[in-house]
Amino acid sequence: MVDVGSKPVTARAAEAECRLHVGARLLRLLRDARLPKGDALTVAQVAGALAAKRTAELIPLCHPLPLDCARVRVELPAGAGGALRVACEVRVTARTGAEMEALTGAAVAALALYDMCKSVDRDMRITDLRVVRKSGGRSGEWPPPAAPAPPAAAATPAESDPGPEIYAPTNFPHL
């Protein structure tokens, strides 16, 4: 393991995401919570949070971190088919970053979804696992904050997009 003993303890955060490409039938079943194995979206959230907390047990030479927060979100696509966005955000006060915890959380959440949905859709694909942002430590914010965009013209009602449908379970405490 890399010696991080001389690094300062700072607040750090990271978010990672991946995509789970699914068919229209599976997406309908997910929206209606009618999968044969049960509530896959809640199981994915729990699996991702547990995986983020146990990253050091899975990745050799990864420092164990006392996470302050591990939150997994699953966003369903607006249309009849497409790709779910599986994201994991973690926060910690430590000497080293939490990118690996965020990546592991997102990946395992997607794997849990895959496992619970494979009887319905054998053509699912998990793609595009990546860190989307991180903060804290010597390198600061990544990606760097962008300059503010100029104000856009008001969209007409026909142009407005409702955006992705974000699954938020009930009776599930966020850590």
PDB file of C-alpha atoms in Angstrom:
ATOM      1  CA  MET A   1       0.000   0.000   0.000  1.00  0.00           C
ATOM      2  CA  VAL A   2       1.104   3.558  -0.627  1.00  0.00           C
ATOM      3  CA  ASP A   3       2.108   5.393   2.558  1.00  0.00           C
ATOM      4  CA  VAL A   4      -0.412   8.205   3.061  1.00  0.00           C
ATOM      5  CA  GLY A   5       0.572   8.880   6.681  1.00  0.00           C
ATOM      6  CA  SER A   6       2.069  12.307   5.961  1.00  0.00           C
ATOM      7  CA  LYS A   7      -0.936  13.536   3.946  1.00  0.00           C
ATOM      8  CA  PRO A   8      -3.415  15.841   5.685  1.00  0.00           C
ATOM      9  CA  VAL A   9      -6.865  14.577   6.625  1.00  0.00           C
ATOM     10  CA  THR A  10      -9.367  16.450   4.470  1.00  0.00           C
ATOM     11  CA  ALA A  11     -12.993  16.171   3.423  1.00  0.00           C
ATOM     12  CA  ARG A  12     -13.223  14.256   0.169  1.00  0.00           C
ATOM     13  CA  ALA A  13     -16.043  13.191  -2.119  1.00  0.00           C
ATOM     14  CA  ALA A  14     -16.378  11.191  -5.310  1.00  0.00           C
ATOM     15  CA  GLU A  15     -19.175  10.159  -7.643  1.00  0.00           C
ATOM     16  CA  ALA A  16     -19.038   7.375 -10.210  1.00  0.00           C
ATOM     17  CA  GLU A  17     -21.592   6.094 -12.658  1.00  0.00           C
ATOM     18  CA  CYS A  18     -22.257   3.355 -15.162  1.00  0.00           C
ATOM     19  CA  ARG A  19     -25.046   2.430 -17.546  1.00  0.00           C
ATOM     20  CA  LEU A  20     -27.252  -0.654 -17.626  1.00  0.00           C
ATOM     21  CA  HIS A  21     -28.804  -1.039 -21.067  1.00  0.00           C
ATOM     22  CA  VAL A  22     -32.187  -2.778 -20.886  1.00  0.00           C
ATOM     23  CA  GLY A  23     -35.137  -3.559 -23.122  1.00  0.00           C
ATOM     24  CA  ALA A  24     -38.595  -1.994 -23.019  1.00  0.00           C
ATOM     25  CA  ARG A  25     -40.271  -4.980 -21.292  1.00  0.00           C
ATOM     26  CA  LEU A  26     -37.762  -4.996 -18.433  1.00  0.00           C
ATOM     27  CA  LEU A  27     -38.030  -1.242 -18.025  1.00  0.00           C
ATOM     28  CA  ARG A  28     -41.825  -1.554 -17.634  1.00  0.00           C
ATOM     29  CA  LEU A  29     -41.364  -4.269 -14.997  1.00  0.00           C
ATOM     30  CA  LEU A  30     -38.826  -2.135 -13.110  1.00  0.00           C
ATOM     31  CA  ARG A  31     -41.139   0.883 -13.127  1.00  0.00           C
ATOM     32  CA  ASP A  32     -44.048  -1.221 -11.864  1.00  0.00           C
ATOM     33  CA  ALA A  33     -41.887  -3.145  -9.307  1.00  0.00           C
ATOM     34  CA  ARG A  34     -43.133  -6.442 -10.788  1.00  0.00           C
ATOM     35  CA  LEU A  35     -39.917  -8.393 -11.270  1.00  0.00           C
ATOM     36  CA  PRO A  36     -40.064 -12.091 -10.325  1.00  0.00           C
ATOM     37  CA  LYS A  37     -37.163 -11.678  -7.859  1.00  0.00           C
ATOM     38  CA  GLY A  38     -38.614  -8.606  -6.125  1.00  0.00           C
ATOM     39  CA  ASP A  39     -37.709  -4.924  -5.827  1.00  0.00           C
ATOM     40  CA  ALA A  40     -34.479  -4.822  -7.837  1.00  0.00           C
ATOM     41  CA  LEU A  41     -34.006  -1.063  -7.512  1.00  0.00           C
ATOM     42  CA  THR A  42     -33.906  -1.127  -3.713  1.00  0.00           C
ATOM     43  CA  VAL A  43     -31.663  -4.211  -3.705  1.00  0.00           C
ATOM     44  CA  ALA A  44     -29.258  -2.421  -6.073  1.00  0.00           C
ATOM     45  CA  GLN A  45     -29.081   0.590  -3.762  1.00  0.00           C
ATOM     46  CA  VAL A  46     -28.293  -1.545  -0.733  1.00  0.00           C
ATOM     47  CA  ALA A  47     -25.763  -3.675  -2.648  1.00  0.00           C
ATOM     48  CA  GLY A  48     -23.968  -0.575  -3.952  1.00  0.00           C
ATOM     49  CA  ALA A  49     -23.739   1.029  -0.512  1.00  0.00           C
ATOM     50  CA  LEU A  50     -22.429  -2.205   1.037  1.00  0.00           C
ATOM     51  CA  ALA A  51     -19.875  -2.623  -1.758  1.00  0.00           C
ATOM     52  CA  ALA A  52     -18.599   0.946  -1.355  1.00  0.00           C
ATOM     53  CA  LYS A  53     -18.064   0.285   2.359  1.00  0.00           C
ATOM     54  CA  ARG A  54     -16.132  -2.944   1.637  1.00  0.00           C
ATOM     55  CA  THR A  55     -13.974  -1.752  -1.262  1.00  0.00           C
ATOM     56  CA  ALA A  56     -10.680  -2.373   0.570  1.00  0.00           C
ATOM     57  CA  GLU A  57     -11.652  -6.044   0.913  1.00  0.00           C
ATOM     58  CA  LEU A  58     -12.180  -6.344  -2.847  1.00  0.00           C
ATOM     59  CA  ILE A  59      -9.409  -4.200  -4.362  1.00  0.00           C
ATOM     60  CA  PRO A  60      -5.846  -5.214  -3.411  1.00  0.00           C
ATOM     61  CA  LEU A  61      -3.769  -2.467  -1.754  1.00  0.00           C
ATOM     62  CA  CYS A  62      -6.758  -0.116  -1.455  1.00  0.00           C
ATOM     63  CA  HIS A  63      -6.847   1.792   1.841  1.00  0.00           C
ATOM     64  CA  PRO A  64      -9.878   1.055   4.043  1.00  0.00           C
ATOM     65  CA  LEU A  65     -11.880   4.257   4.473  1.00  0.00           C
ATOM     66  CA  PRO A  66     -14.469   5.138   7.122  1.00  0.00           C
ATOM     67  CA  LEU A  67     -17.138   6.475   4.773  1.00  0.00           C
ATOM     68  CA  ASP A  68     -19.352   9.258   6.073  1.00  0.00           C
ATOM     69  CA  CYS A  69     -21.886   8.700   3.278  1.00  0.00           C
ATOM     70  CA  ALA A  70     -22.548   6.163   0.521  1.00  0.00           C
ATOM     71  CA  ARG A  71     -25.568   6.927  -1.639  1.00  0.00           C
ATOM     72  CA  VAL A  72     -26.647   4.987  -4.731  1.00  0.00           C
ATOM     73  CA  ARG A  73     -29.171   6.367  -7.218  1.00  0.00           C
ATOM     74  CA  VAL A  74     -30.770   4.622 -10.175  1.00  0.00           C
ATOM     75  CA  GLU A  75     -32.209   6.841 -12.904  1.00  0.00           C
ATOM     76  CA  LEU A  76     -34.623   5.226 -15.334  1.00  0.00           C
ATOM     77  CA  PRO A  77     -34.621   6.517 -18.917  1.00  0.00           C
ATOM     78  CA  ALA A  78     -37.543   8.694 -19.954  1.00  0.00           C
ATOM     79  CA  GLY A  79     -38.483   6.551 -22.974  1.00  0.00           C
ATOM     80  CA  ALA A  80     -39.649   2.980 -23.487  1.00  0.00           C
ATOM     81  CA  GLY A  81     -36.167   1.484 -23.444  1.00  0.00           C
ATOM     82  CA  GLY A  82     -32.567   2.507 -23.142  1.00  0.00           C
ATOM     83  CA  ALA A  83     -30.012   2.735 -20.391  1.00  0.00           C
ATOM     84  CA  LEU A  84     -30.467   3.126 -16.663  1.00  0.00           C
ATOM     85  CA  ARG A  85     -27.900   5.391 -15.021  1.00  0.00           C
ATOM     86  CA  VAL A  86     -26.486   3.840 -11.854  1.00  0.00           C
ATOM     87  CA  ALA A  87     -24.564   6.358  -9.739  1.00  0.00           C
ATOM     88  CA  CYS A  88     -22.758   6.084  -6.427  1.00  0.00           C
ATOM     89  CA  GLU A  89     -21.694   9.102  -4.380  1.00  0.00           C
ATOM     90  CA  VAL A  90     -19.411   8.746  -1.374  1.00  0.00           C
ATOM     91  CA  ARG A  91     -18.027  11.213   1.173  1.00  0.00           C
ATOM     92  CA  VAL A  92     -15.229  10.700   3.668  1.00  0.00           C
ATOM     93  CA  THR A  93     -12.845  12.652   5.861  1.00  0.00           C
ATOM     94  CA  ALA A  94      -9.514  10.911   5.282  1.00  0.00           C
ATOM     95  CA  ARG A  95      -5.962  11.070   3.912  1.00  0.00           C
ATOM     96  CA  THR A  96      -6.800   9.525   0.539  1.00  0.00           C
ATOM     97  CA  GLY A  97      -9.531   9.856  -2.062  1.00  0.00           C
ATOM     98  CA  ALA A  98     -12.679   7.805  -2.404  1.00  0.00           C
ATOM     99  CA  GLU A  99     -12.852   7.235  -6.159  1.00  0.00           C
ATOM    100  CA  MET A 100     -12.449   3.473  -5.810  1.00  0.00           C
ATOM    101  CA  GLU A 101     -15.328   3.314  -3.325  1.00  0.00           C
ATOM    102  CA  ALA A 102     -17.600   5.245  -5.702  1.00  0.00           C
ATOM    103  CA  LEU A 103     -16.604   3.064  -8.671  1.00  0.00           C
ATOM    104  CA  THR A 104     -17.109  -0.143  -6.693  1.00  0.00           C
ATOM    105  CA  GLY A 105     -20.497   1.008  -5.413  1.00  0.00           C
ATOM    106  CA  ALA A 106     -21.769   1.871  -8.894  1.00  0.00           C
ATOM    107  CA  ALA A 107     -20.437  -1.360 -10.419  1.00  0.00           C
ATOM    108  CA  VAL A 108     -21.876  -3.656  -7.746  1.00  0.00           C
ATOM    109  CA  ALA A 109     -25.243  -1.871  -7.827  1.00  0.00           C
ATOM    110  CA  ALA A 110     -25.384  -2.494 -11.590  1.00  0.00           C
ATOM    111  CA  LEU A 111     -24.351  -6.128 -11.059  1.00  0.00           C
ATOM    112  CA  ALA A 112     -27.133  -6.598  -8.493  1.00  0.00           C
ATOM    113  CA  LEU A 113     -29.640  -5.179 -10.986  1.00  0.00           C
ATOM    114  CA  TYR A 114     -28.276  -7.484 -13.673  1.00  0.00           C
ATOM    115  CA  ASP A 115     -28.625 -10.504 -11.390  1.00  0.00           C
ATOM    116  CA  MET A 116     -32.207  -9.709 -10.457  1.00  0.00           C
ATOM    117  CA  CYS A 117     -33.231  -8.929 -14.052  1.00  0.00           C
ATOM    118  CA  LYS A 118     -31.402 -11.591 -16.087  1.00  0.00           C
ATOM    119  CA  SER A 119     -34.417 -13.920 -16.197  1.00  0.00           C
ATOM    120  CA  VAL A 120     -36.356 -11.216 -18.055  1.00  0.00           C
ATOM    121  CA  ASP A 121     -33.667  -9.684 -20.312  1.00  0.00           C
ATOM    122  CA  ARG A 122     -30.614 -11.698 -21.391  1.00  0.00           C
ATOM    123  CA  ASP A 123     -29.403  -8.858 -23.639  1.00  0.00           C
ATOM    124  CA  MET A 124     -28.603  -6.395 -20.832  1.00  0.00           C
ATOM    125  CA  ARG A 125     -25.193  -4.710 -20.937  1.00  0.00           C
ATOM    126  CA  ILE A 126     -23.281  -2.824 -18.269  1.00  0.00           C
ATOM    127  CA  THR A 127     -21.168  -0.073 -19.843  1.00  0.00           C
ATOM    128  CA  ASP A 128     -19.372   3.211 -19.269  1.00  0.00           C
ATOM    129  CA  LEU A 129     -18.144   2.812 -15.681  1.00  0.00           C
ATOM    130  CA  ARG A 130     -16.329   6.051 -14.817  1.00  0.00           C
ATOM    131  CA  VAL A 131     -15.638   8.688 -12.187  1.00  0.00           C
ATOM    132  CA  VAL A 132     -17.751  11.753 -12.954  1.00  0.00           C
ATOM    133  CA  ARG A 133     -16.479  14.045 -10.202  1.00  0.00           C
ATOM    134  CA  LYS A 134     -14.258  14.175  -7.151  1.00  0.00           C
ATOM    135  CA  SER A 135     -13.206  16.775  -4.644  1.00  0.00           C
ATOM    136  CA  GLY A 136     -10.816  17.258  -1.761  1.00  0.00           C
ATOM    137  CA  GLY A 137      -7.184  16.512  -1.234  1.00  0.00           C
ATOM    138  CA  ARG A 138      -4.217  18.007  -3.048  1.00  0.00           C
ATOM    139  CA  SER A 139      -5.815  17.989  -6.513  1.00  0.00           C
ATOM    140  CA  GLY A 140      -9.010  19.762  -5.401  1.00  0.00           C
ATOM    141  CA  GLU A 141     -12.063  19.685  -7.667  1.00  0.00           C
ATOM    142  CA  TRP A 142     -12.206  17.405 -10.690  1.00  0.00           C
ATOM    143  CA  PRO A 143     -13.365  18.221 -13.218  1.00  0.00           C
ATOM    144  CA  PRO A 144     -12.553  21.870 -12.556  1.00  0.00           C
ATOM    145  CA  PRO A 145     -15.606  24.107 -12.115  1.00  0.00           C
ATOM    146  CA  ALA A 146     -16.768  25.462 -15.472  1.00  0.00           C
ATOM    147  CA  ALA A 147     -17.377  29.117 -16.182  1.00  0.00           C
ATOM    148  CA  PRO A 148     -21.050  30.049 -15.844  1.00  0.00           C
ATOM    149  CA  ALA A 149     -22.998  29.556 -19.059  1.00  0.00           C
ATOM    150  CA  PRO A 150     -24.772  32.523 -20.629  1.00  0.00           C
ATOM    151  CA  PRO A 151     -28.522  32.618 -19.935  1.00  0.00           C
ATOM    152  CA  ALA A 152     -30.453  30.486 -22.414  1.00  0.00           C
ATOM    153  CA  ALA A 153     -33.640  31.496 -24.140  1.00  0.00           C
ATOM    154  CA  ALA A 154     -36.795  30.228 -22.448  1.00  0.00           C
ATOM    155  CA  ALA A 155     -37.883  26.840 -23.757  1.00  0.00           C
ATOM    156  CA  THR A 156     -41.312  26.414 -25.213  1.00  0.00           C
ATOM    157  CA  PRO A 157     -43.566  23.792 -23.593  1.00  0.00           C
ATOM    158  CA  ALA A 158     -43.005  21.444 -26.551  1.00  0.00           C
ATOM    159  CA  GLU A 159     -39.227  21.654 -26.038  1.00  0.00           C
ATOM    160  CA  SER A 160     -39.231  21.013 -22.305  1.00  0.00           C
ATOM    161  CA  ASP A 161     -37.865  17.604 -21.338  1.00  0.00           C
ATOM    162  CA  PRO A 162     -39.057  16.010 -18.108  1.00  0.00           C
ATOM    163  CA  GLY A 163     -35.602  14.452 -17.688  1.00  0.00           C
ATOM    164  CA  PRO A 164     -34.814  11.048 -16.258  1.00  0.00           C
ATOM    165  CA  GLU A 165     -37.027   9.280 -13.764  1.00  0.00           C
ATOM    166  CA  ILE A 166     -35.049   8.881 -10.539  1.00  0.00           C
ATOM    167  CA  TYR A 167     -35.894   5.941  -8.308  1.00  0.00           C
ATOM    168  CA  ALA A 168     -36.114   6.937  -4.672  1.00  0.00           C
ATOM    169  CA  PRO A 169     -37.313   4.151  -2.391  1.00  0.00           C
ATOM    170  CA  THR A 170     -39.620   4.803   0.498  1.00  0.00           C
ATOM    171  CA  ASN A 171     -38.661   3.820   4.030  1.00  0.00           C
ATOM    172  CA  PHE A 172     -34.970   3.567   3.120  1.00  0.00           C
ATOM    173  CA  PRO A 173     -32.623   5.697   5.220  1.00  0.00           C
ATOM    174  CA  HIS A 174     -29.778   7.305   3.301  1.00  0.00           C
ATOM    175  CA  LEU A 175     -26.489   6.884   5.069  1.00  0.00           C
TER     176      LEU A 175
END
